[in-house]
Coordinates of C-alpha atoms in Angstrom, one line a residue:
M1 CA 52.2 -177.4 -15.5
T2 CA 49.0 -177.7 -17.6
S3 CA 47.3 -181.0 -17.8
Q4 CA 48.3 -183.2 -20.7
P5 CA 45.9 -185.1 -23.0
N6 CA 45.0 -188.6 -21.8
T7 CA 44.2 -191.4 -24.3
G8 CA 43.2 -193.7 -21.5
P9 CA 39.7 -194.3 -20.1
D10 CA 36.7 -191.9 -20.7
S11 CA 36.7 -190.8 -17.1
A12 CA 40.2 -189.4 -17.5
A13 CA 39.3 -187.7 -20.8
Q14 CA 36.5 -185.7 -19.2
D15 CA 39.0 -183.2 -17.8
M16 CA 40.6 -182.5 -21.2
S17 CA 40.2 -179.2 -23.0
P18 CA 38.8 -179.0 -26.5
A19 CA 42.3 -178.2 -27.9
E20 CA 43.8 -181.2 -26.1
I21 CA 41.0 -183.5 -27.4
Q22 CA 41.6 -182.2 -31.0
A23 CA 45.4 -182.9 -30.7
V24 CA 44.6 -186.5 -29.7
I25 CA 42.2 -186.9 -32.7
D26 CA 44.8 -185.4 -35.1
R27 CA 47.4 -187.9 -33.9
I28 CA 45.1 -190.9 -34.1
L29 CA 43.8 -190.1 -37.6
A30 CA 47.2 -189.1 -38.9
K31 CA 45.8 -186.5 -41.3
D32 CA 47.4 -186.0 -44.7
N33 CA 49.0 -182.6 -43.7
P34 CA 52.7 -183.1 -42.8
A35 CA 53.7 -183.1 -39.2
R36 CA 54.5 -179.7 -37.6
E37 CA 58.3 -179.1 -37.4
P38 CA 59.1 -179.9 -33.8
A39 CA 60.8 -177.3 -31.7
Q40 CA 64.4 -178.1 -30.6
T41 CA 64.2 -179.3 -27.0
A42 CA 66.9 -179.1 -24.4
G43 CA 69.2 -182.0 -24.7
A44 CA 68.0 -183.1 -28.2
P45 CA 70.8 -183.4 -30.8
A46 CA 69.9 -181.4 -33.9
S47 CA 71.3 -184.2 -36.1
V48 CA 68.4 -186.5 -35.1
L49 CA 65.8 -184.3 -36.8
G50 CA 64.9 -184.9 -40.4
K51 CA 66.2 -187.7 -42.6
A52 CA 68.6 -190.3 -41.1
Q53 CA 71.3 -192.1 -43.0
A54 CA 69.2 -195.2 -43.7
I55 CA 67.0 -193.4 -46.3
S56 CA 67.7 -195.2 -49.6
R57 CA 68.9 -193.1 -52.6
R58 CA 68.2 -195.7 -55.2
G59 CA 69.5 -193.7 -58.1
E60 CA 72.9 -193.2 -56.5
E61 CA 73.8 -196.3 -54.7
H62 CA 74.1 -198.9 -57.4
S63 CA 76.8 -199.7 -60.0
S64 CA 77.0 -201.9 -63.0
Y65 CA 78.3 -204.7 -60.8
D66 CA 75.1 -204.9 -58.8
G67 CA 73.0 -206.5 -61.5
D68 CA 69.3 -206.0 -62.0
Q69 CA 68.4 -205.8 -58.3
Q70 CA 65.1 -207.5 -58.8
D71 CA 64.8 -208.3 -55.1
L72 CA 65.2 -204.6 -54.3
E73 CA 62.4 -203.7 -56.7
E74 CA 60.1 -206.3 -54.9
R75 CA 61.0 -204.8 -51.5
H76 CA 60.3 -201.2 -52.5
A77 CA 57.0 -202.2 -54.1
L78 CA 55.7 -202.9 -50.6
R79 CA 57.1 -199.7 -48.9
R80 CA 55.0 -197.8 -46.5
T81 CA 54.0 -194.3 -47.6
A82 CA 53.8 -191.1 -45.6
G83 CA 50.7 -189.0 -45.4
L84 CA 48.2 -191.8 -45.8
S85 CA 45.5 -192.5 -43.2
T86 CA 44.5 -195.9 -42.2
E87 CA 40.8 -194.8 -41.9
L88 CA 38.9 -196.2 -44.9
E89 CA 36.3 -194.0 -46.6
D90 CA 35.1 -196.8 -48.8
V91 CA 35.2 -200.6 -48.0
T92 CA 36.5 -201.2 -51.6
E93 CA 39.8 -199.5 -50.6
V94 CA 40.8 -202.3 -48.3
E95 CA 42.6 -204.2 -51.1
Y96 CA 44.6 -201.2 -52.3
R97 CA 45.4 -199.0 -49.3
Q98 CA 48.9 -198.6 -48.1
L99 CA 49.9 -198.5 -44.4
R100 CA 51.0 -195.0 -43.2
L101 CA 54.4 -194.5 -41.7
E102 CA 54.6 -194.7 -38.0
R103 CA 55.7 -191.4 -36.5
V104 CA 58.3 -191.8 -33.8
V105 CA 60.2 -189.9 -31.2
L106 CA 63.6 -191.2 -30.0
A107 CA 64.9 -191.2 -26.5
G108 CA 68.3 -192.1 -25.2
L109 CA 70.6 -191.8 -22.2
W110 CA 74.1 -190.4 -22.1
T111 CA 75.7 -192.5 -19.4
E112 CA 79.4 -192.6 -20.5
G113 CA 81.6 -191.4 -23.3
T114 CA 81.2 -188.0 -25.0
L115 CA 78.1 -186.2 -26.2
A116 CA 79.1 -187.0 -29.7
D117 CA 79.0 -190.8 -28.9
A118 CA 75.5 -190.4 -27.5
E119 CA 74.4 -188.4 -30.6
N120 CA 75.9 -191.0 -32.9
S121 CA 74.0 -193.8 -31.1
L122 CA 70.7 -191.8 -31.4
R123 CA 71.5 -191.1 -35.0
E124 CA 71.9 -194.8 -35.6
L125 CA 68.6 -195.5 -33.8
A126 CA 67.0 -193.0 -36.2
A127 CA 68.4 -195.0 -39.2
L128 CA 67.1 -198.2 -37.7
A129 CA 63.6 -196.6 -37.2
E130 CA 63.5 -195.4 -40.8
T131 CA 64.7 -198.8 -42.1
A132 CA 61.8 -200.3 -40.2
G133 CA 59.4 -198.0 -42.0
S134 CA 59.0 -195.0 -39.6
E135 CA 59.2 -191.2 -39.8
V136 CA 61.5 -189.8 -37.2
L137 CA 60.1 -186.5 -35.8
D138 CA 62.3 -185.7 -32.8
G139 CA 64.7 -187.1 -30.3
I140 CA 66.0 -186.3 -26.8
V141 CA 69.1 -187.4 -24.8
Q142 CA 69.3 -187.3 -21.0
R143 CA 72.6 -187.1 -19.1
R144 CA 72.5 -189.3 -16.1
P145 CA 74.9 -191.9 -14.6
K146 CA 72.5 -194.9 -14.9
P147 CA 68.9 -195.6 -16.1
D148 CA 66.1 -194.9 -13.7
P149 CA 64.8 -198.3 -12.5
G150 CA 61.2 -197.2 -12.8
T151 CA 60.8 -195.2 -16.0
F152 CA 64.3 -195.4 -17.6
L153 CA 64.5 -191.7 -18.2
G154 CA 63.4 -190.4 -14.8
S155 CA 60.0 -188.9 -14.1
G156 CA 60.8 -185.3 -15.1
K157 CA 62.4 -186.2 -18.5
A158 CA 59.5 -188.7 -19.1
Q159 CA 57.0 -185.8 -18.7
E160 CA 59.1 -183.8 -21.1
L161 CA 59.0 -186.7 -23.5
K162 CA 55.2 -186.8 -23.2
D163 CA 55.0 -183.1 -24.1
I164 CA 57.2 -183.7 -27.2
V165 CA 54.9 -186.7 -28.2
M166 CA 51.8 -184.5 -27.9
S167 CA 53.3 -181.5 -29.8
T168 CA 54.6 -183.6 -32.7
G169 CA 51.7 -186.0 -33.0
A170 CA 53.9 -189.0 -32.6
D171 CA 52.3 -192.4 -32.1
T172 CA 55.5 -194.4 -31.0
V173 CA 58.4 -193.8 -28.7
V174 CA 61.7 -195.7 -29.4
V175 CA 64.2 -196.0 -26.6
D176 CA 67.9 -196.5 -27.4
A177 CA 68.4 -199.4 -25.0
E178 CA 66.8 -202.7 -24.0
L179 CA 64.0 -201.9 -21.5
A180 CA 62.9 -204.1 -18.7
P181 CA 59.2 -205.0 -18.9
S182 CA 58.3 -202.8 -15.9
Q183 CA 60.2 -199.8 -17.4
R184 CA 58.3 -200.2 -20.6
R185 CA 54.9 -200.3 -18.9
S186 CA 55.7 -197.4 -16.7
L187 CA 56.9 -195.2 -19.6
E188 CA 53.8 -196.1 -21.6
D189 CA 51.6 -195.1 -18.7
I190 CA 53.3 -191.6 -18.8
V191 CA 53.6 -190.9 -22.5
K192 CA 50.3 -192.5 -23.4
V193 CA 51.6 -194.0 -26.7
K194 CA 53.3 -197.3 -27.7
V195 CA 56.9 -197.6 -26.4
I196 CA 59.4 -200.0 -27.9
D197 CA 63.1 -200.5 -27.3
R198 CA 66.1 -200.9 -29.5
T199 CA 66.0 -204.7 -29.4
A200 CA 62.4 -204.9 -30.5
L201 CA 63.2 -202.5 -33.4
I202 CA 66.1 -204.6 -34.6
L203 CA 64.0 -207.7 -34.4
D204 CA 61.3 -206.0 -36.4
I205 CA 63.8 -205.1 -39.2
F206 CA 65.0 -208.7 -39.3
A207 CA 61.4 -210.0 -39.5
Q208 CA 60.8 -207.7 -42.6
H209 CA 64.0 -208.7 -44.4
A210 CA 64.3 -212.4 -43.8
K211 CA 63.5 -214.4 -46.9
S212 CA 64.9 -217.9 -46.7
R213 CA 63.3 -220.6 -44.6
E214 CA 66.2 -220.8 -42.2
G215 CA 66.3 -217.0 -41.8
K216 CA 62.6 -216.7 -41.0
A217 CA 62.9 -219.5 -38.5
Q218 CA 65.9 -217.8 -36.8
V219 CA 64.2 -214.5 -36.6
E220 CA 61.0 -216.0 -35.2
L221 CA 63.0 -217.8 -32.5
A222 CA 64.7 -214.6 -31.5
Q223 CA 61.4 -212.7 -31.4
L224 CA 59.8 -215.4 -29.2
E225 CA 62.8 -215.4 -26.8
Y226 CA 62.4 -211.6 -26.5
L227 CA 58.6 -211.8 -26.0
L228 CA 58.5 -214.6 -23.4
P229 CA 59.4 -212.4 -20.3
R230 CA 57.3 -209.5 -21.6
L231 CA 53.9 -211.2 -21.8
R232 CA 51.0 -209.6 -20.0
G233 CA 47.8 -210.9 -18.6
W234 CA 44.5 -209.2 -19.2
G235 CA 41.8 -209.2 -16.5
D236 CA 39.2 -212.0 -16.5
S237 CA 40.8 -213.8 -19.5
M238 CA 43.5 -215.0 -17.1
S239 CA 41.3 -217.6 -15.4
R240 CA 41.0 -221.0 -17.0
Q241 CA 39.0 -223.2 -14.7
A242 CA 38.0 -226.8 -15.3
G243 CA 34.5 -227.8 -16.3
G244 CA 31.6 -229.0 -14.1
Q245 CA 28.4 -227.5 -12.6
V246 CA 28.6 -228.0 -8.9
G247 CA 29.5 -225.2 -6.5
G248 CA 29.4 -221.5 -6.6
A249 CA 32.5 -221.2 -8.8
G250 CA 30.9 -223.5 -11.5
A251 CA 33.5 -226.2 -11.2
G252 CA 33.1 -229.8 -10.2
M253 CA 34.6 -231.6 -7.3
G254 CA 38.4 -231.8 -7.4
S255 CA 38.6 -229.2 -10.1
R256 CA 37.9 -225.9 -8.3
G257 CA 40.6 -223.3 -8.3
P258 CA 42.2 -220.9 -10.6
G259 CA 43.3 -223.5 -13.2
E260 CA 45.8 -222.5 -15.9
T261 CA 45.8 -218.8 -16.3
K262 CA 45.8 -217.2 -19.8
I263 CA 49.4 -215.9 -19.4
E264 CA 50.6 -219.4 -18.4
L265 CA 48.9 -220.8 -21.4
D266 CA 50.6 -218.3 -23.6
R267 CA 54.0 -219.0 -22.1
R268 CA 53.5 -222.7 -22.6
R269 CA 52.6 -222.2 -26.3
I270 CA 55.6 -220.0 -26.8
R271 CA 58.0 -222.5 -25.2
T272 CA 56.5 -225.3 -27.4
R273 CA 56.9 -223.2 -30.5
M274 CA 60.5 -222.3 -29.5
A275 CA 61.4 -225.9 -29.1
K276 CA 60.0 -226.7 -32.5
L277 CA 61.9 -223.9 -34.1
R278 CA 65.2 -225.1 -32.5
R279 CA 64.6 -228.5 -33.9
E280 CA 63.9 -227.1 -37.4
I281 CA 67.1 -224.9 -37.3
A282 CA 69.1 -227.9 -36.1
A283 CA 67.7 -230.0 -39.0
M284 CA 68.8 -227.3 -41.5
K285 CA 72.3 -227.2 -40.1
P286 CA 73.5 -230.5 -41.7
A287 CA 72.9 -229.1 -45.2
R288 CA 75.1 -226.1 -44.5
E289 CA 77.8 -228.3 -42.8
T290 CA 77.7 -230.7 -45.8
K291 CA 78.5 -227.8 -48.2
R292 CA 81.2 -226.6 -45.8
A293 CA 82.7 -230.2 -45.5
N294 CA 82.8 -230.5 -49.3
R295 CA 84.8 -227.3 -49.5
R296 CA 87.1 -228.6 -46.8
R297 CA 87.5 -231.9 -48.5
N298 CA 88.4 -230.2 -51.8
S299 CA 90.7 -227.9 -49.9
V300 CA 88.9 -224.8 -51.2
P301 CA 90.0 -221.7 -49.1
S302 CA 87.1 -219.7 -47.7
V303 CA 87.0 -215.9 -47.2
A304 CA 84.2 -214.4 -45.1
I305 CA 83.0 -210.8 -45.6
A306 CA 81.9 -209.5 -42.2
G307 CA 81.4 -206.1 -40.7
Y308 CA 79.0 -203.5 -39.4
T309 CA 75.6 -203.2 -41.0
N310 CA 75.5 -200.9 -44.0
A311 CA 79.3 -200.9 -44.3
G312 CA 79.1 -202.1 -47.9
K313 CA 79.6 -205.8 -47.6
S314 CA 77.1 -206.8 -50.4
S315 CA 78.4 -204.1 -52.7
L316 CA 81.9 -205.4 -52.3
L317 CA 80.8 -209.0 -53.0
N318 CA 79.1 -207.8 -56.2
R319 CA 82.2 -205.9 -57.2
L320 CA 84.5 -208.9 -56.6
T321 CA 82.2 -211.7 -58.0
D322 CA 79.3 -210.1 -60.0
A323 CA 77.0 -211.9 -57.5
G324 CA 74.1 -209.5 -58.0
V325 CA 73.2 -209.6 -54.3
L326 CA 70.6 -207.1 -53.1
V327 CA 72.2 -203.7 -52.3
E328 CA 70.3 -201.0 -50.4
N329 CA 71.4 -198.0 -48.3
A330 CA 69.7 -199.3 -45.2
L331 CA 70.6 -201.2 -42.1
F332 CA 70.3 -205.0 -42.2
A333 CA 69.3 -204.9 -45.9
T334 CA 70.5 -208.5 -46.4
L335 CA 70.3 -211.2 -43.8
D336 CA 70.7 -214.5 -45.7
P337 CA 74.4 -215.5 -46.3
T338 CA 75.6 -215.7 -49.9
V339 CA 78.5 -217.8 -51.0
R340 CA 80.2 -217.2 -54.4
K341 CA 83.2 -218.7 -56.1
A342 CA 86.2 -216.5 -57.0
E343 CA 89.8 -217.0 -58.3
T344 CA 93.1 -215.3 -57.7
S345 CA 95.0 -213.8 -60.6
D346 CA 97.1 -217.0 -60.8
G347 CA 94.1 -219.2 -61.0
L348 CA 93.8 -220.4 -57.4
G349 CA 90.1 -220.8 -56.4
Y350 CA 88.4 -219.7 -53.2
T351 CA 84.9 -218.9 -51.9
L352 CA 83.6 -215.5 -50.8
A353 CA 80.8 -215.6 -48.2
D354 CA 78.7 -212.5 -47.4
T355 CA 77.3 -212.6 -43.8
V356 CA 74.7 -210.8 -41.8
G357 CA 75.8 -207.4 -40.6
F358 CA 76.5 -206.6 -37.0
V359 CA 75.4 -203.6 -34.9
R360 CA 76.3 -202.0 -31.6
S361 CA 74.5 -203.8 -28.8
L362 CA 73.4 -206.6 -31.1
P363 CA 70.6 -208.5 -29.2
T364 CA 71.9 -211.7 -27.7
Q365 CA 68.8 -213.5 -29.0
L366 CA 69.9 -212.8 -32.5
V367 CA 73.5 -213.9 -31.9
E368 CA 72.1 -217.3 -30.6
A369 CA 69.5 -217.6 -33.3
F370 CA 72.0 -216.8 -36.1
R371 CA 74.8 -218.8 -34.7
S372 CA 74.6 -221.4 -37.5
T373 CA 75.0 -218.5 -40.0
L374 CA 77.8 -216.9 -38.1
E375 CA 79.7 -220.1 -38.2
E376 CA 80.7 -219.1 -41.7
V377 CA 82.9 -216.5 -40.1
A378 CA 84.4 -218.8 -37.5
D379 CA 85.2 -221.5 -40.1
A380 CA 86.8 -219.1 -42.7
D381 CA 90.4 -219.0 -43.6
L382 CA 90.4 -215.3 -43.9
I383 CA 88.0 -212.5 -42.7
L384 CA 87.5 -209.3 -44.7
H385 CA 86.4 -206.9 -42.0
I386 CA 84.5 -204.2 -43.9
V387 CA 84.5 -200.8 -42.2
D388 CA 82.5 -197.7 -43.3
V389 CA 85.2 -194.9 -43.0
S390 CA 82.5 -192.3 -43.8
H391 CA 80.7 -193.1 -40.6
P392 CA 81.1 -190.7 -37.7
D393 CA 82.5 -193.4 -35.4
P394 CA 84.3 -196.1 -37.4
E395 CA 86.4 -197.2 -34.3
G396 CA 83.2 -197.9 -32.4
Q397 CA 82.0 -200.0 -35.3
I398 CA 85.2 -202.0 -35.4
A399 CA 85.0 -202.7 -31.6
A400 CA 81.3 -203.8 -31.9
V401 CA 82.1 -206.2 -34.7
R402 CA 85.1 -207.7 -32.9
A403 CA 82.9 -208.2 -29.8
V404 CA 80.6 -210.4 -31.9
F405 CA 83.7 -212.2 -33.4
S406 CA 84.6 -213.1 -29.8
E407 CA 81.1 -214.5 -29.1
V408 CA 81.3 -216.9 -32.1
D409 CA 85.0 -217.9 -31.6
A410 CA 86.3 -216.1 -34.7
R411 CA 89.0 -213.9 -33.1
K412 CA 91.8 -216.3 -34.1
V413 CA 90.9 -216.2 -37.8
P414 CA 93.3 -213.9 -39.8
E415 CA 91.7 -210.5 -40.5
I416 CA 92.1 -207.8 -43.0
I417 CA 90.5 -204.4 -42.3
V418 CA 88.9 -203.1 -45.5
L419 CA 88.3 -199.3 -45.2
N420 CA 85.3 -199.0 -47.5
K421 CA 83.6 -195.9 -48.9
A422 CA 86.9 -194.1 -49.2
D423 CA 85.4 -191.8 -51.9
A424 CA 83.0 -190.3 -49.3
A425 CA 85.3 -190.3 -46.3
D426 CA 87.5 -187.6 -44.6
P427 CA 91.2 -188.3 -45.6
F428 CA 92.2 -187.5 -42.0
V429 CA 89.9 -190.3 -40.7
I430 CA 91.4 -192.7 -43.2
E431 CA 94.9 -191.9 -42.1
R432 CA 93.9 -192.3 -38.5
L433 CA 92.5 -195.8 -39.1
K434 CA 95.5 -196.7 -41.2
Q435 CA 97.8 -195.9 -38.3
R436 CA 95.5 -197.8 -35.9
E437 CA 95.1 -201.0 -38.0
P438 CA 98.4 -202.3 -39.5
R439 CA 96.8 -204.8 -41.8
H440 CA 94.4 -202.7 -43.9
I441 CA 93.3 -202.0 -47.5
V442 CA 91.6 -198.7 -48.5
V443 CA 88.8 -199.3 -51.1
S444 CA 85.6 -198.0 -52.6
A445 CA 83.2 -200.6 -53.7
R446 CA 81.3 -197.9 -55.6
T447 CA 84.2 -196.5 -57.7
G448 CA 86.5 -199.5 -57.7
E449 CA 89.3 -197.7 -55.9
G450 CA 91.7 -200.2 -54.2
I451 CA 90.0 -203.3 -55.6
P452 CA 93.3 -204.6 -57.2
E453 CA 95.1 -204.2 -53.9
L454 CA 92.4 -206.0 -52.1
L455 CA 92.5 -208.9 -54.5
K456 CA 96.2 -209.1 -54.1
A457 CA 95.8 -209.1 -50.3
I458 CA 93.3 -212.0 -50.5
S459 CA 95.6 -213.9 -52.8
E460 CA 98.4 -213.6 -50.3
G461 CA 96.2 -214.2 -47.2
I462 CA 94.4 -217.5 -48.2
P463 CA 96.1 -220.8 -47.6
R464 CA 98.1 -221.8 -50.7
P465 CA 99.4 -225.2 -51.8
S466 CA 102.5 -226.1 -49.8
V467 CA 103.9 -229.3 -51.3
K468 CA 106.2 -229.0 -54.4
L469 CA 106.3 -231.9 -56.8
E470 CA 107.9 -232.7 -60.1
L471 CA 105.5 -235.0 -62.1
M472 CA 105.7 -236.9 -65.3
I473 CA 102.0 -237.4 -66.4
P474 CA 101.3 -239.8 -69.3
Y475 CA 99.3 -238.4 -72.2
N476 CA 96.5 -240.9 -71.5
R477 CA 96.0 -239.2 -68.0
G478 CA 94.6 -236.0 -69.2
D479 CA 92.2 -236.0 -66.3
L480 CA 95.1 -235.4 -63.9
L481 CA 96.4 -232.6 -65.9
S482 CA 93.0 -231.0 -66.0
K483 CA 92.7 -231.3 -62.3
L484 CA 96.0 -229.6 -61.9
H485 CA 94.6 -226.6 -63.8
E486 CA 91.7 -226.4 -61.3
T487 CA 91.8 -225.1 -57.8
D488 CA 93.9 -227.7 -56.1
A489 CA 97.2 -226.8 -57.5
E490 CA 99.5 -224.0 -58.6
I491 CA 101.4 -224.9 -61.8
L492 CA 105.0 -223.5 -61.9
S493 CA 106.0 -225.0 -65.2
L494 CA 104.8 -227.4 -68.0
D495 CA 107.0 -229.2 -70.6
H496 CA 105.6 -231.6 -73.2
E497 CA 108.1 -234.4 -73.7
E498 CA 108.0 -237.7 -75.6
A499 CA 107.0 -239.8 -72.6
G500 CA 104.4 -237.3 -71.3
T501 CA 103.9 -233.9 -69.7
R502 CA 106.5 -232.9 -67.2
A503 CA 105.0 -230.6 -64.6
V504 CA 106.4 -228.7 -61.6
V505 CA 103.5 -227.9 -59.3
M506 CA 102.6 -226.8 -55.8
V507 CA 99.7 -228.9 -54.4
R508 CA 97.9 -229.4 -51.2
E509 CA 98.8 -232.3 -48.9
G510 CA 95.5 -234.2 -49.6
F511 CA 96.1 -234.1 -53.4
A512 CA 99.8 -234.9 -53.1
A513 CA 98.9 -238.5 -52.1
E514 CA 97.0 -239.0 -55.3
L515 CA 100.0 -238.0 -57.4
D516 CA 102.6 -240.1 -55.6
S517 CA 102.8 -242.7 -58.5
F518 CA 103.5 -239.9 -61.0
I519 CA 106.5 -238.3 -59.3
S520 CA 109.4 -238.0 -61.6
N521 CA 112.7 -239.6 -60.4
D522 CA 114.9 -238.0 -63.1

């Protein structure tokens, strides 16, 4: 095997041929010419090459129910652009330049299941990488029973990955798993470019898309939890000795020794910051709980929209309530929960809450950091579990979402499977899922197919008033009659008589006590 280019120390670079040196220069400068089409390598799924499913088709993905989408315009105004170098020709460009796309190669293991499962996982990783602002050049899958403890892929496949990185001009390798710190270092030593894992990629997307104060704090906490065991020390900067001028080490009496090392100092600062973030998130929690308590006190039923990322949760919320929530064909496009008021066809009010999307192997740091947000699902009266039936593996998405439901104690909440994107799905897949899930609704948030059936299912699934009363309300108590027309009651009949208004109503237990003095004894 011929020697590979080395981007390390100069001593190692002396053995490189002129062609190899030029390849390294081309990769670093990221010239404007497009990357060479990578050759198909053994074990690489063809579906990984080219554009992944996360690329946004802005002209096709919105309907009149989505509103102006001003937040989306703001997000796309800051998009990275392919073919631009970060090398400045003129210092005046610094205010106007755009950051070039990172060019990445994907790597994954096929340890269980079928090859199609492994390819779907790598295809999802490609979508995640493109959502984060990268250009996917190539991908490989290795069949082995378990990861190599040293380099994750094994030494032979790691060398093959290095060849792919050099031939494509990639500057980053993304691994479809969570790497141990030692595995990441060893793999970087071989491929000679930056290596990140699936968890770091998801955290990066969350950091880009978080907008609210609570969301930013939750993402930062998750990032610090991920970073803490992966800190590295760098040479002489690790020593932090005490002051003084006596002795060969330059320290005074009683203060000689290594002192606090740089890595220990960094760890202490991270732990301090994490403690502060936990206090801030805890301080934000009462506001959310107060709103939730108000809904409980007023007996307002709550419906949570949950599901896999990019399954169409925000599009469905816009279709049902005209909420105008940001909609984008990308993974984790919306992170901050949105709550909107809605009504059944017979006037019974309820709330619809859009939640953060889930993903296969969702990092545990995110589950913990977003626990206060995910409580919207656990405290709901009904869950609309949105499933993308056009996805290659909808059953895997359902299993991944239900695993997160178990982590946040939401498995006991009644659940309706909403088979979304029916206009783009295989009818055979829809029938298969209908047989698998007895409580289901087939819809398309884009075309409106199945929306009336979904609204009917919501109306039947939410808690309804259970106490039947016959009331005689005097004409001077119009406030009570007005309240009966609101969300607390279901009016069965109204008759205006000489003494007042006779009403037969269904009310909730809490409201029934207020109406006790108006119960008709006739």
